[in-house]
C-alpha atoms as one frame of an Amber mdcrd trajectory, in Angstrom:
protein
  -2.634 -11.845  19.487  -2.778 -14.294  16.610  -5.531 -16.940  16.559  -4.401
 -20.106  18.310  -5.299 -22.501  15.478  -4.147 -22.420  11.875  -7.727 -22.794
  10.647  -8.733 -19.753  12.711  -6.257 -17.321  11.130  -7.110 -18.472   7.588
 -10.718 -19.575   7.243 -11.409 -21.728   4.206 -14.937 -21.980   2.816 -15.806
 -24.418   0.047 -18.454 -22.335  -1.723 -18.808 -25.246  -4.157 -16.489 -28.214
  -4.719 -14.931 -26.235  -7.591 -14.800 -22.791  -5.919 -13.054 -22.168  -2.591
 -12.616 -18.975  -0.605  -9.793 -18.336   1.902 -10.326 -15.455   4.319  -7.460
 -13.901   6.275  -8.855 -13.735   9.787  -6.470 -12.145  12.280  -8.142  -8.767
  12.850  -7.623  -5.945  13.165  -4.376  -6.051  11.162  -3.816  -9.473   9.538
  -0.056  -9.521  10.061   1.743 -12.293   8.194   2.608 -14.230  11.363   4.215
 -17.681  11.555   0.712 -19.099  12.118  -0.601 -17.386   8.987   2.334 -18.658
   6.926   1.838 -22.242   8.084  -1.895 -21.970   7.410  -1.121 -20.947   3.829
   1.134 -23.979   3.459  -1.650 -26.237   4.735  -4.063 -24.648   2.252  -1.592
 -25.272  -0.575  -1.459 -28.953   0.433  -5.256 -29.147   0.366  -5.595 -27.373
  -2.987  -3.030 -29.580  -4.678  -4.633 -32.747  -3.300  -8.175 -31.896  -4.393
  -9.187 -32.970  -7.901 -12.284 -30.770  -8.143 -11.206 -27.276  -7.090 -10.605
 -24.897  -9.976 -10.471 -21.450  -8.340  -9.572 -19.988  -4.943 -10.465 -16.425
  -3.868  -8.460 -14.755  -1.097 -10.120 -11.995   0.905  -9.969 -10.495   4.398
 -12.163 -10.393   7.493 -10.413  -7.204   8.689 -12.067  -4.205   6.998  -8.961
  -1.988   7.061  -6.291  -4.561   6.209  -5.922  -7.318   3.622  -2.473  -8.246
   4.944  -0.735  -5.503   6.906   2.820  -6.728   6.193   5.397  -9.201   7.517
   5.445  -9.653  11.302   8.795  -8.018  12.011   9.017  -9.483  15.510   8.035
 -13.119  14.977   7.729 -13.538  11.228  11.103 -15.170  10.697  10.074 -18.142
  12.857   8.060 -19.545   9.951  10.988 -19.156   7.570  12.969 -21.581   9.744
  10.474 -24.407   9.188  12.172 -27.053   7.003  10.995 -26.792   3.403   8.610
 -23.920   4.126  10.421 -20.827   2.894   8.373 -17.996   1.367   9.887 -18.399
  -2.144   8.814 -22.056  -2.141   5.263 -21.145  -1.139   5.052 -18.562  -3.927
   6.210 -21.135  -6.463   3.502 -23.528  -5.276   0.819 -20.857  -5.583   2.013
 -19.868  -9.051   2.404 -23.404 -10.382  -0.584 -25.219  -8.874  -3.412 -26.089
 -11.338  -5.858 -23.766  -9.547  -6.635 -20.140 -10.465  -5.919 -17.814  -7.522
  -7.694 -14.460  -7.170  -7.023 -11.713  -4.602 -10.064  -9.604  -3.692  -8.393
  -6.576  -2.107 -10.115  -4.376   0.416  -7.940  -2.544   2.939  -4.156  -2.326
   3.160  -1.855  -4.805   1.408   1.698  -3.694   2.041   5.090  -5.375   1.960
   4.604  -9.116   1.919   0.845  -8.440   1.648   1.516  -6.748  -1.675   3.877
  -9.564  -2.625   1.192 -12.116  -1.817  -1.363 -10.480  -4.111   1.281 -10.114
  -6.836   1.788 -13.885  -6.639  -1.915 -14.557  -7.144  -3.022 -15.107 -10.721
  -5.382 -12.122 -10.652  -5.989  -9.090  -8.449  -9.208  -7.084  -8.124  -9.154
  -4.043  -5.847 -11.714  -1.805  -4.177 -11.561   1.684  -5.667 -12.362   3.332
  -2.355 -10.724   1.010   0.174  -7.704  -0.757  -1.372  -4.280   0.603  -0.345
  -1.266  -1.208  -1.793   2.458  -0.600  -1.461   6.001  -1.788  -0.901   7.275
   0.211   2.120  10.492  -1.768   2.686  13.033   0.805   1.463  11.440   3.357
   3.772  11.993   0.878   6.615  15.680   0.400   5.743  15.436  -2.905   3.859
  14.415  -4.092   0.372  11.374  -6.071  -0.759  12.442  -9.667  -0.223   9.297
 -11.642  -0.945   9.016 -11.352  -4.766   8.011  -7.721  -5.489  11.331  -7.072
  -7.223  10.648 -10.072  -9.439   6.972  -9.398 -10.251   6.736  -5.630 -10.573
   9.157  -4.934 -13.475   7.223  -7.272 -15.767   3.790  -6.099 -14.587   4.249
  -2.316 -14.411   7.572  -1.678 -16.193  10.992  -0.684 -14.920  10.337   2.974
 -14.088   7.064   2.374 -12.272   8.592  -0.566 -10.385  11.295   1.827  -9.177
   8.663   4.418  -8.286   6.740   1.882  -6.211   9.731   0.367  -4.407  12.120
   3.322  -4.048   9.362   5.734  -3.015   7.743   3.323  -0.524   4.431   5.163
  -0.917   0.864   3.847  -0.851  -1.152   3.404  -4.052  -4.930   3.544  -4.283
  -6.959   1.092  -6.316  -7.384   3.288  -9.393  -3.695   4.156  -9.651  -2.792
   0.502  -9.114  -5.127  -0.397 -11.995  -3.585   2.286 -14.220  -0.092   0.956
 -13.511  -0.985  -2.712 -14.009  -0.364  -3.455 -10.317  -3.881  -4.975 -10.217
  -6.121  -6.331 -12.972  -9.032  -4.046 -12.254 -10.321  -1.557  -9.679 -13.998
  -2.014  -8.831 -16.354   0.193  -6.774 -16.298  -1.130  -3.228 -20.002  -1.913
  -3.107 -19.613  -4.013  -6.281 -16.317  -5.768  -5.458 -17.686  -8.859  -3.698
 -20.380  -9.397  -6.317 -17.916  -8.953  -9.177 -15.284 -11.329  -7.784 -17.871
 -13.941  -6.800 -19.443 -13.903 -10.270 -16.063 -14.180 -11.965 -14.952 -17.036
  -9.687 -18.211 -18.918 -10.317 -17.699 -18.443 -14.061 -14.248 -20.054 -13.888
 -15.517 -22.778 -11.555 -18.001 -23.814 -14.233 -15.280 -24.602 -16.775 -13.375
 -27.876 -17.088 -10.281 -28.145 -14.929  -7.873 -29.577 -17.518  -7.944 -26.621
 -19.961  -7.857 -24.146 -17.068  -4.750 -25.828 -15.669  -3.126 -26.020 -19.109
  -3.813 -22.356 -19.883  -2.267 -21.335 -16.563   0.806 -23.528 -17.114   1.423
 -22.302 -20.668   0.906 -18.626 -19.780   3.313 -19.077 -16.863   5.909 -20.396
 -19.291   5.318 -17.601 -21.792   5.318 -14.882 -19.139   8.520 -16.030 -17.382
   7.330 -16.124 -13.762   9.915 -15.459 -11.012  12.353 -18.235 -10.233  12.974
 -19.497  -6.716  16.638 -18.524  -7.018  15.783 -14.915  -7.920  13.383 -14.571
  -4.984  15.895 -16.228  -2.649  18.528 -13.725  -3.765  16.232 -10.794  -2.970
  15.418 -12.396   0.369  19.111 -12.756   1.191  19.676  -9.036   0.476  16.638
  -8.249   2.660  18.271 -10.230   5.485  21.601  -8.492   4.893  19.849  -5.134
   5.254  18.307  -6.127   8.587  21.759  -6.738  10.077  22.926  -3.194   9.399
  23.046  -0.960  12.508  21.307   1.917  10.717  18.451  -0.399   9.703  18.113
  -1.786  13.227  17.880   1.760  14.569  15.429   2.824  11.879  13.157  -0.141
  12.630  13.272   0.661  16.364  12.236   4.221  15.523   9.403   2.869  13.379
   8.112   0.714  16.215   8.364   3.639  18.615   6.277   5.693  16.171   3.550
   3.024  15.964   4.618   0.344  13.484   2.646  -2.898  13.726  -0.064  -1.219
  15.806  -3.521  -0.406  14.487  -3.253   3.366  14.739  -2.610   6.525  12.700
   1.029   5.678  11.926   0.342   2.245  10.466  -2.807   3.350   8.668  -0.850
   6.165   6.966   2.436   4.283   6.680   3.171   5.318   3.106   3.131   8.986
   4.154   4.666   8.618   7.625   7.777   6.734   6.470   9.179   9.967   5.046
   9.394  11.449   8.564  11.398   8.622  10.147  15.208   8.627  10.114  17.922
   6.175  11.116  19.326   8.199  14.012  18.999   7.196  17.643  15.814   8.878
  18.783  16.444   8.100  22.425  13.527   5.701  22.476  14.050   2.178  23.743
  11.998   0.974  20.820  11.684  -2.784  20.537  14.005  -5.688  19.961  13.616
  -6.705  16.342  14.241 -10.323  15.444  14.187 -10.606  11.663
């Protein structure tokens, strides 16, 4: 069950006025629930309104999950909030004059992967980070910005490998591909990210904000319209009977439960088909 208050599912700590930390706190799995989405929107409001903050670090209070993935039962509720679509949130995160850093320990799949891709930097645990885009294996496509970010970060062929294969990637492979900035030994990750965030926090805000804005312009960050198009194709996929059956089979096998299937999702997806398994499954509302 998700925490009852927005501040409970995303705990914000002001390490210093210039350096904030936001911790995903819906253990054991950190699903991207409607509550989590709204908490991120509230954090974006606070970051944009604060004149001192220069850097925000995102981490997780669940040792095995950074963000599991999109809540496939209730997740769409947040998308119906006026002016609070996922593409709009990503644009705010990308454009705001604050450096965002993902400190990745545990699984970041689907929209969890898309969230870290939307952060300005990503540092991953060598031993404990597991990252992937499993959507095709679930009968849909990545609809939250992976198709926009990955080709420019890792190249066309590796973007296809990541998305079409729907497999998990460890921290070192993710570093090799350019999926993350750097893979760090797990026992050094917190120290490394904290030191780097404090370094940035000690610099003046104006040049930091200008550097981010200019690099965004040079690097051609994803447009809202491109992400919305991918999201519309994602939605189209969910309406297909074969996808509905495949998702029911996934839930029957253990999707969205903290167990062997979800922990090994990248491997297990290959053994799920779109045929009626005879299981009642679950009613999917996405």
